[in-house]
Amino acid sequence: MEDVKRIVTDIRNGNFKPIYFLMGEEAYYIDQIADYIEGNALDESQRDFNQMILYGRDVSIDDIVGQSKRFPMMAERQVVIVKEAQDLSRTIEQLVSYAENPQPTTVLVICYKYKTLDKRKKLYKTLSKQGELFTSKKLYENQVPDWIRRVLKGRGYTIAPKAAQMLVEFIGTDLSKINNELEKLQLIVPVGTEISPEIIEENIGISKEFNNFELQKAIGERNIKKAYSIAQHFAQNPKNHPLVMTVALLYSFFNKLLKYHALPDPSAAPKVLGVNPYFIKDYQVAARNYPMKRVSAIIKGIRAVDMKSKGVGAHNMSQGDLLKELLITIFDH
């Protein structure tokens, strides 16, 4: 994110704001900025007396203000970092009096995860003028593989598109969790290596053969034997392969396939569908196997199975039976 780069560059150049209010759904960037300030705002010799880490569940706004109004000891500035500040959401507006007149020798960092301030209220407006108000937005699922690629490129690695997709399918869109797995790989894999599906399978425990991504691919190719083989594996390991995730992925796939059918210019598919160009060939193949009218019927069938998976008319059907029913719906034409 450009805002993250700008903030880090300013800090690196010694240009500090008196308050950094870091908020939003994506915790990863909040942690990255706070950690960078924690590690770079002061020399190591200055931190013992001039750097304080507080936690929202343990302090009040008065405690934070009191700490922030202190003067640094034998240093140009002091740093006060409040982690998990979302625990103070009921009283956070009380910070407005300090925000109006912050201590110039204090760098106050507020980590307000999974929440945002009300733009209509005074604290938001004051922080917009007096400090750095940063909102960390959640990435869409189709943006995460490219994020993985960029992070690894910055660390001297490349990654195969399928391997990146496997990580997203297995871990989801939580950037902190994905980053933890990438850091584990860095301890094992030499710099300069391309992260392949085999490396993911061997070191993270994600099967490159039995996962939702491979099921989607088998369905798109109308490889009935492979699709049922994967479904059988899922049925035997329901905790590792919850039906709700499979249904969501297939629903997304066929919705995108419907859009692909409607495209006047197929070359626009990556942008319109929000899909890496590497995977467009999967939609080209699926479009030949599933005409538009059939896709509409399949989407209706997926919705029906989704309702059954939530107990509506399912009569206690197992996840495995529901998935097999869904495959019958998809392949039945």
PDB file of N, CA and C in Angstrom, residues 33-133:
ATOM      1  N   ILE A  33       3.378  -1.198  10.681  1.00  0.00           N
ATOM      2  CA  ILE A  33       3.738   0.196  10.966  1.00  0.00           C
ATOM      3  C   ILE A  33       4.149   0.358  12.428  1.00  0.00           C
ATOM      4  N   ALA A  34       3.364  -0.227  13.336  1.00  0.00           N
ATOM      5  CA  ALA A  34       3.681  -0.118  14.764  1.00  0.00           C
ATOM      6  C   ALA A  34       5.036  -0.744  15.071  1.00  0.00           C
ATOM      7  N   ASP A  35       5.321  -1.903  14.479  1.00  0.00           N
ATOM      8  CA  ASP A  35       6.607  -2.569  14.711  1.00  0.00           C
ATOM      9  C   ASP A  35       7.758  -1.746  14.154  1.00  0.00           C
ATOM     10  N   TYR A  36       7.510  -1.096  13.007  1.00  0.00           N
ATOM     11  CA  TYR A  36       8.580  -0.280  12.422  1.00  0.00           C
ATOM     12  C   TYR A  36       8.900   0.915  13.316  1.00  0.00           C
ATOM     13  N   ILE A  37       7.863   1.552  13.841  1.00  0.00           N
ATOM     14  CA  ILE A  37       8.089   2.668  14.765  1.00  0.00           C
ATOM     15  C   ILE A  37       8.797   2.179  16.019  1.00  0.00           C
ATOM     16  N   GLU A  38       8.350   1.047  16.546  1.00  0.00           N
ATOM     17  CA  GLU A  38       8.958   0.488  17.759  1.00  0.00           C
ATOM     18  C   GLU A  38      10.447   0.205  17.551  1.00  0.00           C
ATOM     19  N   GLY A  39      10.813  -0.232  16.359  1.00  0.00           N
ATOM     20  CA  GLY A  39      12.203  -0.601  16.112  1.00  0.00           C
ATOM     21  C   GLY A  39      13.085   0.509  15.594  1.00  0.00           C
ATOM     22  N   ASN A  40      12.480   1.650  15.177  1.00  0.00           N
ATOM     23  CA  ASN A  40      13.292   2.664  14.502  1.00  0.00           C
ATOM     24  C   ASN A  40      13.146   4.092  15.030  1.00  0.00           C
ATOM     25  N   ALA A  41      12.169   4.359  15.868  1.00  0.00           N
ATOM     26  CA  ALA A  41      11.969   5.737  16.340  1.00  0.00           C
ATOM     27  C   ALA A  41      13.036   6.160  17.336  1.00  0.00           C
ATOM     28  N   LEU A  42      13.580   5.192  18.059  1.00  0.00           N
ATOM     29  CA  LEU A  42      14.597   5.476  19.075  1.00  0.00           C
ATOM     30  C   LEU A  42      15.804   4.569  18.886  1.00  0.00           C
ATOM     31  N   ASP A  43      16.965   5.069  19.319  1.00  0.00           N
ATOM     32  CA  ASP A  43      18.134   4.191  19.392  1.00  0.00           C
ATOM     33  C   ASP A  43      17.903   3.160  20.484  1.00  0.00           C
ATOM     34  N   GLU A  44      18.566   2.035  20.356  1.00  0.00           N
ATOM     35  CA  GLU A  44      18.373   0.965  21.334  1.00  0.00           C
ATOM     36  C   GLU A  44      18.691   1.424  22.757  1.00  0.00           C
ATOM     37  N   SER A  45      19.686   2.289  22.885  1.00  0.00           N
ATOM     38  CA  SER A  45      20.089   2.758  24.213  1.00  0.00           C
ATOM     39  C   SER A  45      19.048   3.678  24.850  1.00  0.00           C
ATOM     40  N   GLN A  46      18.134   4.217  24.047  1.00  0.00           N
ATOM     41  CA  GLN A  46      17.140   5.166  24.551  1.00  0.00           C
ATOM     42  C   GLN A  46      15.818   4.492  24.936  1.00  0.00           C
ATOM     43  N   ARG A  47      15.631   3.246  24.521  1.00  0.00           N
ATOM     44  CA  ARG A  47      14.315   2.621  24.641  1.00  0.00           C
ATOM     45  C   ARG A  47      13.913   2.294  26.071  1.00  0.00           C
ATOM     46  N   ASP A  48      14.844   1.939  26.909  1.00  0.00           N
ATOM     47  CA  ASP A  48      14.484   1.527  28.267  1.00  0.00           C
ATOM     48  C   ASP A  48      13.698   2.590  29.004  1.00  0.00           C
ATOM     49  N   PHE A  49      14.081   3.865  28.812  1.00  0.00           N
ATOM     50  CA  PHE A  49      13.436   4.949  29.544  1.00  0.00           C
ATOM     51  C   PHE A  49      12.399   5.708  28.715  1.00  0.00           C
ATOM     52  N   ASN A  50      12.428   5.523  27.421  1.00  0.00           N
ATOM     53  CA  ASN A  50      11.618   6.388  26.558  1.00  0.00           C
ATOM     54  C   ASN A  50      10.651   5.651  25.630  1.00  0.00           C
ATOM     55  N   GLN A  51      10.516   4.362  25.824  1.00  0.00           N
ATOM     56  CA  GLN A  51       9.566   3.619  25.004  1.00  0.00           C
ATOM     57  C   GLN A  51       8.668   2.778  25.895  1.00  0.00           C
ATOM     58  N   MET A  52       7.367   2.977  25.746  1.00  0.00           N
ATOM     59  CA  MET A  52       6.390   2.303  26.600  1.00  0.00           C
ATOM     60  C   MET A  52       5.385   1.575  25.719  1.00  0.00           C
ATOM     61  N   ILE A  53       5.169   0.285  26.018  1.00  0.00           N
ATOM     62  CA  ILE A  53       4.161  -0.517  25.323  1.00  0.00           C
ATOM     63  C   ILE A  53       2.992  -0.733  26.286  1.00  0.00           C
ATOM     64  N   LEU A  54       1.818  -0.294  25.889  1.00  0.00           N
ATOM     65  CA  LEU A  54       0.610  -0.455  26.695  1.00  0.00           C
ATOM     66  C   LEU A  54      -0.388  -1.327  25.935  1.00  0.00           C
ATOM     67  N   TYR A  55      -1.340  -1.888  26.664  1.00  0.00           N
ATOM     68  CA  TYR A  55      -2.381  -2.719  26.052  1.00  0.00           C
ATOM     69  C   TYR A  55      -3.748  -2.180  26.446  1.00  0.00           C
ATOM     70  N   GLY A  56      -4.633  -2.077  25.465  1.00  0.00           N
ATOM     71  CA  GLY A  56      -5.929  -1.457  25.686  1.00  0.00           C
ATOM     72  C   GLY A  56      -6.720  -2.052  26.828  1.00  0.00           C
ATOM     73  N   ARG A  57      -6.620  -3.354  27.019  1.00  0.00           N
ATOM     74  CA  ARG A  57      -7.409  -4.007  28.078  1.00  0.00           C
ATOM     75  C   ARG A  57      -6.903  -3.654  29.471  1.00  0.00           C
ATOM     76  N   ASP A  58      -5.677  -3.130  29.566  1.00  0.00           N
ATOM     77  CA  ASP A  58      -5.059  -2.884  30.869  1.00  0.00           C
ATOM     78  C   ASP A  58      -5.021  -1.415  31.265  1.00  0.00           C
ATOM     79  N   VAL A  59      -5.389  -0.511  30.348  1.00  0.00           N
ATOM     80  CA  VAL A  59      -5.232   0.915  30.638  1.00  0.00           C
ATOM     81  C   VAL A  59      -6.510   1.674  30.292  1.00  0.00           C
ATOM     82  N   SER A  60      -6.550   2.912  30.767  1.00  0.00           N
ATOM     83  CA  SER A  60      -7.645   3.824  30.421  1.00  0.00           C
ATOM     84  C   SER A  60      -7.090   4.923  29.524  1.00  0.00           C
ATOM     85  N   ILE A  61      -7.973   5.737  28.965  1.00  0.00           N
ATOM     86  CA  ILE A  61      -7.525   6.875  28.157  1.00  0.00           C
ATOM     87  C   ILE A  61      -6.691   7.823  29.014  1.00  0.00           C
ATOM     88  N   ASP A  62      -7.084   7.994  30.265  1.00  0.00           N
ATOM     89  CA  ASP A  62      -6.308   8.858  31.172  1.00  0.00           C
ATOM     90  C   ASP A  62      -4.890   8.338  31.349  1.00  0.00           C
ATOM     91  N   ASP A  63      -4.739   7.012  31.449  1.00  0.00           N
ATOM     92  CA  ASP A  63      -3.394   6.430  31.581  1.00  0.00           C
ATOM     93  C   ASP A  63      -2.551   6.745  30.350  1.00  0.00           C
ATOM     94  N   ILE A  64      -3.171   6.611  29.171  1.00  0.00           N
ATOM     95  CA  ILE A  64      -2.449   6.863  27.916  1.00  0.00           C
ATOM     96  C   ILE A  64      -2.040   8.326  27.824  1.00  0.00           C
ATOM     97  N   VAL A  65      -2.971   9.214  28.162  1.00  0.00           N
ATOM     98  CA  VAL A  65      -2.673  10.652  28.107  1.00  0.00           C
ATOM     99  C   VAL A  65      -1.586  11.014  29.111  1.00  0.00           C
ATOM    100  N   GLY A  66      -1.685  10.464  30.311  1.00  0.00           N
ATOM    101  CA  GLY A  66      -0.680  10.747  31.329  1.00  0.00           C
ATOM    102  C   GLY A  66       0.707  10.311  30.892  1.00  0.00           C
ATOM    103  N   GLN A  67       0.793   9.120  30.300  1.00  0.00           N
ATOM    104  CA  GLN A  67       2.082   8.629  29.821  1.00  0.00           C
ATOM    105  C   GLN A  67       2.594   9.489  28.669  1.00  0.00           C
ATOM    106  N   SER A  68       1.677   9.917  27.803  1.00  0.00           N
ATOM    107  CA  SER A  68       2.067  10.684  26.619  1.00  0.00           C
ATOM    108  C   SER A  68       2.547  12.088  26.965  1.00  0.00           C
ATOM    109  N   LYS A  69       2.098  12.630  28.080  1.00  0.00           N
ATOM    110  CA  LYS A  69       2.488  13.989  28.473  1.00  0.00           C
ATOM    111  C   LYS A  69       3.841  14.052  29.181  1.00  0.00           C
ATOM    112  N   ARG A  70       4.412  12.900  29.481  1.00  0.00           N
ATOM    113  CA  ARG A  70       5.741  12.876  30.091  1.00  0.00           C
ATOM    114  C   ARG A  70       6.773  13.435  29.113  1.00  0.00           C
ATOM    115  N   PHE A  71       7.885  13.899  29.654  1.00  0.00           N
ATOM    116  CA  PHE A  71       8.983  14.362  28.806  1.00  0.00           C
ATOM    117  C   PHE A  71      10.004  13.249  28.650  1.00  0.00           C
ATOM    118  N   PRO A  72      10.659  13.170  27.515  1.00  0.00           N
ATOM    119  CA  PRO A  72      11.672  12.126  27.322  1.00  0.00           C
ATOM    120  C   PRO A  72      12.888  12.340  28.221  1.00  0.00           C
ATOM    121  N   MET A  73      13.579  11.259  28.507  1.00  0.00           N
ATOM    122  CA  MET A  73      14.785  11.319  29.341  1.00  0.00           C
ATOM    123  C   MET A  73      16.019  11.121  28.466  1.00  0.00           C
ATOM    124  N   MET A  74      16.800  12.170  28.344  1.00  0.00           N
ATOM    125  CA  MET A  74      18.052  12.136  27.577  1.00  0.00           C
ATOM    126  C   MET A  74      17.835  11.633  26.148  1.00  0.00           C
ATOM    127  N   ALA A  75      16.759  12.076  25.553  1.00  0.00           N
ATOM    128  CA  ALA A  75      16.436  11.694  24.178  1.00  0.00           C
ATOM    129  C   ALA A  75      15.585  12.785  23.553  1.00  0.00           C
ATOM    130  N   GLU A  76      15.535  12.796  22.237  1.00  0.00           N
ATOM    131  CA  GLU A  76      14.770  13.807  21.515  1.00  0.00           C
ATOM    132  C   GLU A  76      13.272  13.587  21.661  1.00  0.00           C
ATOM    133  N   ARG A  77      12.878  12.306  21.817  1.00  0.00           N
ATOM    134  CA  ARG A  77      11.452  11.974  21.879  1.00  0.00           C
ATOM    135  C   ARG A  77      11.239  10.735  22.726  1.00  0.00           C
ATOM    136  N   GLN A  78       9.974  10.532  23.123  1.00  0.00           N
ATOM    137  CA  GLN A  78       9.573   9.264  23.706  1.00  0.00           C
ATOM    138  C   GLN A  78       8.502   8.642  22.805  1.00  0.00           C
ATOM    139  N   VAL A  79       8.355   7.321  22.887  1.00  0.00           N
ATOM    140  CA  VAL A  79       7.390   6.598  22.066  1.00  0.00           C
ATOM    141  C   VAL A  79       6.429   5.840  22.977  1.00  0.00           C
ATOM    142  N   VAL A  80       5.138   6.032  22.757  1.00  0.00           N
ATOM    143  CA  VAL A  80       4.104   5.315  23.500  1.00  0.00           C
ATOM    144  C   VAL A  80       3.263   4.540  22.487  1.00  0.00           C
ATOM    145  N   ILE A  81       3.272   3.222  22.604  1.00  0.00           N
ATOM    146  CA  ILE A  81       2.516   2.379  21.669  1.00  0.00           C
ATOM    147  C   ILE A  81       1.403   1.677  22.438  1.00  0.00           C
ATOM    148  N   VAL A  82       0.175   1.873  21.987  1.00  0.00           N
ATOM    149  CA  VAL A  82      -0.984   1.243  22.615  1.00  0.00           C
ATOM    150  C   VAL A  82      -1.488   0.139  21.687  1.00  0.00           C
ATOM    151  N   LYS A  83      -1.243  -1.106  22.065  1.00  0.00           N
ATOM    152  CA  LYS A  83      -1.685  -2.242  21.263  1.00  0.00           C
ATOM    153  C   LYS A  83      -3.078  -2.689  21.708  1.00  0.00           C
ATOM    154  N   GLU A  84      -3.803  -3.310  20.785  1.00  0.00           N
ATOM    155  CA  GLU A  84      -5.173  -3.781  21.052  1.00  0.00           C
ATOM    156  C   GLU A  84      -6.048  -2.647  21.601  1.00  0.00           C
ATOM    157  N   ALA A  85      -5.890  -1.475  21.026  1.00  0.00           N
ATOM    158  CA  ALA A  85      -6.633  -0.304  21.508  1.00  0.00           C
ATOM    159  C   ALA A  85      -8.125  -0.399  21.214  1.00  0.00           C
ATOM    160  N   GLN A  86      -8.524  -1.336  20.390  1.00  0.00           N
ATOM    161  CA  GLN A  86      -9.959  -1.530  20.131  1.00  0.00           C
ATOM    162  C   GLN A  86     -10.713  -1.897  21.402  1.00  0.00           C
ATOM    163  N   ASP A  87      -9.994  -2.390  22.408  1.00  0.00           N
ATOM    164  CA  ASP A  87     -10.634  -2.679  23.700  1.00  0.00           C
ATOM    165  C   ASP A  87     -11.094  -1.407  24.403  1.00  0.00           C
ATOM    166  N   LEU A  88     -10.652  -0.267  23.898  1.00  0.00           N
ATOM    167  CA  LEU A  88     -11.039   1.029  24.478  1.00  0.00           C
ATOM    168  C   LEU A  88     -12.081   1.742  23.615  1.00  0.00           C
ATOM    169  N   SER A  89     -12.770   0.999  22.756  1.00  0.00           N
ATOM    170  CA  SER A  89     -13.670   1.625  21.785  1.00  0.00           C
ATOM    171  C   SER A  89     -14.769   2.460  22.440  1.00  0.00           C
ATOM    172  N   ARG A  90     -15.208   2.070  23.623  1.00  0.00           N
ATOM    173  CA  ARG A  90     -16.299   2.803  24.282  1.00  0.00           C
ATOM    174  C   ARG A  90     -15.867   4.166  24.800  1.00  0.00           C
ATOM    175  N   THR A  91     -14.570   4.315  25.049  1.00  0.00           N
ATOM    176  CA  THR A  91     -14.083   5.573  25.626  1.00  0.00           C
ATOM    177  C   THR A  91     -13.084   6.289  24.720  1.00  0.00           C
ATOM    178  N   ILE A  92     -12.875   5.782  23.509  1.00  0.00           N
ATOM    179  CA  ILE A  92     -11.809   6.305  22.660  1.00  0.00           C
ATOM    180  C   ILE A  92     -11.990   7.781  22.332  1.00  0.00           C
ATOM    181  N   GLU A  93     -13.236   8.275  22.294  1.00  0.00           N
ATOM    182  CA  GLU A  93     -13.475   9.687  21.986  1.00  0.00           C
ATOM    183  C   GLU A  93     -12.863  10.610  23.041  1.00  0.00           C
ATOM    184  N   GLN A  94     -12.602  10.076  24.234  1.00  0.00           N
ATOM    185  CA  GLN A  94     -11.992  10.892  25.290  1.00  0.00           C
ATOM    186  C   GLN A  94     -10.563  11.311  24.936  1.00  0.00           C
ATOM    187  N   LEU A  95     -10.015  10.694  23.897  1.00  0.00           N
ATOM    188  CA  LEU A  95      -8.661  11.038  23.476  1.00  0.00           C
ATOM    189  C   LEU A  95      -8.610  12.374  22.736  1.00  0.00           C
ATOM    190  N   VAL A  96      -9.771  12.944  22.432  1.00  0.00           N
ATOM    191  CA  VAL A  96      -9.819  14.130  21.585  1.00  0.00           C
ATOM    192  C   VAL A  96      -9.103  15.317  22.216  1.00  0.00           C
ATOM    193  N   SER A  97      -9.196  15.487  23.536  1.00  0.00           N
ATOM    194  CA  SER A  97      -8.544  16.647  24.171  1.00  0.00           C
ATOM    195  C   SER A  97      -7.027  16.580  24.009  1.00  0.00           C
ATOM    196  N   TYR A  98      -6.460  15.384  24.125  1.00  0.00           N
ATOM    197  CA  TYR A  98      -5.015  15.252  23.909  1.00  0.00           C
ATOM    198  C   TYR A  98      -4.679  15.448  22.427  1.00  0.00           C
ATOM    199  N   ALA A  99      -5.522  14.892  21.544  1.00  0.00           N
ATOM    200  CA  ALA A  99      -5.267  15.010  20.106  1.00  0.00           C
ATOM    201  C   ALA A  99      -5.273  16.469  19.648  1.00  0.00           C
ATOM    202  N   GLU A 100      -6.041  17.298  20.331  1.00  0.00           N
ATOM    203  CA  GLU A 100      -6.089  18.719  19.970  1.00  0.00           C
ATOM    204  C   GLU A 100      -4.795  19.440  20.323  1.00  0.00           C
ATOM    205  N   ASN A 101      -4.108  18.937  21.328  1.00  0.00           N
ATOM    206  CA  ASN A 101      -2.859  19.581  21.763  1.00  0.00           C
ATOM    207  C   ASN A 101      -1.849  18.510  22.191  1.00  0.00           C
ATOM    208  N   PRO A 102      -1.340  17.719  21.232  1.00  0.00           N
ATOM    209  CA  PRO A 102      -0.445  16.619  21.593  1.00  0.00           C
ATOM    210  C   PRO A 102       0.928  17.099  22.033  1.00  0.00           C
ATOM    211  N   GLN A 103       1.559  16.313  22.867  1.00  0.00           N
ATOM    212  CA  GLN A 103       2.912  16.617  23.331  1.00  0.00           C
ATOM    213  C   GLN A 103       3.870  16.495  22.141  1.00  0.00           C
ATOM    214  N   PRO A 104       4.584  17.554  21.791  1.00  0.00           N
ATOM    215  CA  PRO A 104       5.426  17.524  20.579  1.00  0.00           C
ATOM    216  C   PRO A 104       6.615  16.570  20.676  1.00  0.00           C
ATOM    217  N   THR A 105       7.030  16.204  21.901  1.00  0.00           N
ATOM    218  CA  THR A 105       8.168  15.300  22.052  1.00  0.00           C
ATOM    219  C   THR A 105       7.735  13.843  22.244  1.00  0.00           C
ATOM    220  N   THR A 106       6.453  13.574  22.042  1.00  0.00           N
ATOM    221  CA  THR A 106       5.932  12.207  22.159  1.00  0.00           C
ATOM    222  C   THR A 106       5.422  11.721  20.808  1.00  0.00           C
ATOM    223  N   VAL A 107       5.726  10.467  20.496  1.00  0.00           N
ATOM    224  CA  VAL A 107       5.133   9.784  19.346  1.00  0.00           C
ATOM    225  C   VAL A 107       4.165   8.753  19.925  1.00  0.00           C
ATOM    226  N   LEU A 108       2.885   9.029  19.792  1.00  0.00           N
ATOM    227  CA  LEU A 108       1.846   8.147  20.320  1.00  0.00           C
ATOM    228  C   LEU A 108       1.286   7.308  19.178  1.00  0.00           C
ATOM    229  N   VAL A 109       1.323   5.993  19.350  1.00  0.00           N
ATOM    230  CA  VAL A 109       0.852   5.067  18.321  1.00  0.00           C
ATOM    231  C   VAL A 109      -0.340   4.284  18.882  1.00  0.00           C
ATOM    232  N   ILE A 110      -1.482   4.415  18.240  1.00  0.00           N
ATOM    233  CA  ILE A 110      -2.698   3.722  18.668  1.00  0.00           C
ATOM    234  C   ILE A 110      -3.034   2.633  17.647  1.00  0.00           C
ATOM    235  N   CYS A 111      -3.016   1.369  18.080  1.00  0.00           N
ATOM    236  CA  CYS A 111      -3.331   0.233  17.199  1.00  0.00           C
ATOM    237  C   CYS A 111      -4.780  -0.184  17.458  1.00  0.00           C
ATOM    238  N   TYR A 112      -5.658   0.244  16.573  1.00  0.00           N
ATOM    239  CA  TYR A 112      -7.108   0.109  16.755  1.00  0.00           C
ATOM    240  C   TYR A 112      -7.622  -0.892  15.718  1.00  0.00           C
ATOM    241  N   LYS A 113      -7.401  -2.170  15.981  1.00  0.00           N
ATOM    242  CA  LYS A 113      -7.649  -3.222  14.989  1.00  0.00           C
ATOM    243  C   LYS A 113      -9.127  -3.576  14.862  1.00  0.00           C
ATOM    244  N   TYR A 114      -9.488  -3.948  13.633  1.00  0.00           N
ATOM    245  CA  TYR A 114     -10.811  -4.499  13.307  1.00  0.00           C
ATOM    246  C   TYR A 114     -11.951  -3.489  13.475  1.00  0.00           C
ATOM    247  N   LYS A 115     -11.618  -2.258  13.781  1.00  0.00           N
ATOM    248  CA  LYS A 115     -12.615  -1.206  13.936  1.00  0.00           C
ATOM    249  C   LYS A 115     -12.134   0.053  13.232  1.00  0.00           C
ATOM    250  N   THR A 116     -13.043   0.999  13.030  1.00  0.00           N
ATOM    251  CA  THR A 116     -12.674   2.316  12.511  1.00  0.00           C
ATOM    252  C   THR A 116     -13.419   3.381  13.311  1.00  0.00           C
ATOM    253  N   LEU A 117     -12.860   4.578  13.338  1.00  0.00           N
ATOM    254  CA  LEU A 117     -13.511   5.687  14.022  1.00  0.00           C
ATOM    255  C   LEU A 117     -14.687   6.207  13.203  1.00  0.00           C
ATOM    256  N   ASP A 118     -15.633   6.772  13.878  1.00  0.00           N
ATOM    257  CA  ASP A 118     -16.773   7.416  13.232  1.00  0.00           C
ATOM    258  C   ASP A 118     -16.297   8.741  12.635  1.00  0.00           C
ATOM    259  N   LYS A 119     -16.383   8.863  11.319  1.00  0.00           N
ATOM    260  CA  LYS A 119     -15.895  10.064  10.638  1.00  0.00           C
ATOM    261  C   LYS A 119     -16.656  11.319  11.028  1.00  0.00           C
ATOM    262  N   ARG A 120     -17.850  11.127  11.584  1.00  0.00           N
ATOM    263  CA  ARG A 120     -18.669  12.290  11.949  1.00  0.00           C
ATOM    264  C   ARG A 120     -18.246  12.902  13.278  1.00  0.00           C
ATOM    265  N   LYS A 121     -17.466  12.148  14.059  1.00  0.00           N
ATOM    266  CA  LYS A 121     -17.133  12.607  15.407  1.00  0.00           C
ATOM    267  C   LYS A 121     -15.832  13.413  15.440  1.00  0.00           C
ATOM    268  N   LYS A 122     -15.658  14.087  16.554  1.00  0.00           N
ATOM    269  CA  LYS A 122     -14.580  15.070  16.666  1.00  0.00           C
ATOM    270  C   LYS A 122     -13.201  14.440  16.636  1.00  0.00           C
ATOM    271  N   LEU A 123     -13.039  13.241  17.228  1.00  0.00           N
ATOM    272  CA  LEU A 123     -11.715  12.631  17.283  1.00  0.00           C
ATOM    273  C   LEU A 123     -11.186  12.367  15.876  1.00  0.00           C
ATOM    274  N   TYR A 124     -12.040  11.830  15.011  1.00  0.00           N
ATOM    275  CA  TYR A 124     -11.609  11.545  13.640  1.00  0.00           C
ATOM    276  C   TYR A 124     -11.158  12.839  12.946  1.00  0.00           C
ATOM    277  N   LYS A 125     -11.945  13.871  13.076  1.00  0.00           N
ATOM    278  CA  LYS A 125     -11.626  15.141  12.410  1.00  0.00           C
ATOM    279  C   LYS A 125     -10.350  15.757  12.974  1.00  0.00           C
ATOM    280  N   THR A 126     -10.169  15.636  14.276  1.00  0.00           N
ATOM    281  CA  THR A 126      -8.964  16.199  14.911  1.00  0.00           C
ATOM    282  C   THR A 126      -7.723  15.441  14.490  1.00  0.00           C
ATOM    283  N   LEU A 127      -7.793  14.116  14.505  1.00  0.00           N
ATOM    284  CA  LEU A 127      -6.641  13.307  14.121  1.00  0.00           C
ATOM    285  C   LEU A 127      -6.265  13.520  12.660  1.00  0.00           C
ATOM    286  N   SER A 128      -7.255  13.784  11.830  1.00  0.00           N
ATOM    287  CA  SER A 128      -6.984  14.040  10.408  1.00  0.00           C
ATOM    288  C   SER A 128      -6.096  15.265  10.230  1.00  0.00           C
ATOM    289  N   LYS A 129      -6.198  16.213  11.151  1.00  0.00           N
ATOM    290  CA  LYS A 129      -5.407  17.444  11.075  1.00  0.00           C
ATOM    291  C   LYS A 129      -4.097  17.344  11.846  1.00  0.00           C
ATOM    292  N   GLN A 130      -4.139  16.698  12.997  1.00  0.00           N
ATOM    293  CA  GLN A 130      -3.019  16.742  13.928  1.00  0.00           C
ATOM    294  C   GLN A 130      -2.053  15.560  13.819  1.00  0.00           C
ATOM    295  N   GLY A 131      -2.515  14.442  13.246  1.00  0.00           N
ATOM    296  CA  GLY A 131      -1.668  13.258  13.247  1.00  0.00           C
ATOM    297  C   GLY A 131      -1.761  12.487  11.948  1.00  0.00           C
ATOM    298  N   GLU A 132      -1.397  11.214  12.029  1.00  0.00           N
ATOM    299  CA  GLU A 132      -1.486  10.291  10.888  1.00  0.00           C
ATOM    300  C   GLU A 132      -2.643   9.348  11.147  1.00  0.00           C
ATOM    301  N   LEU A 133      -3.689   9.466  10.358  1.00  0.00           N
ATOM    302  CA  LEU A 133      -4.868   8.620  10.495  1.00  0.00           C
ATOM    303  C   LEU A 133      -4.832   7.608   9.362  1.00  0.00           C
TER     304      LEU A 133
END
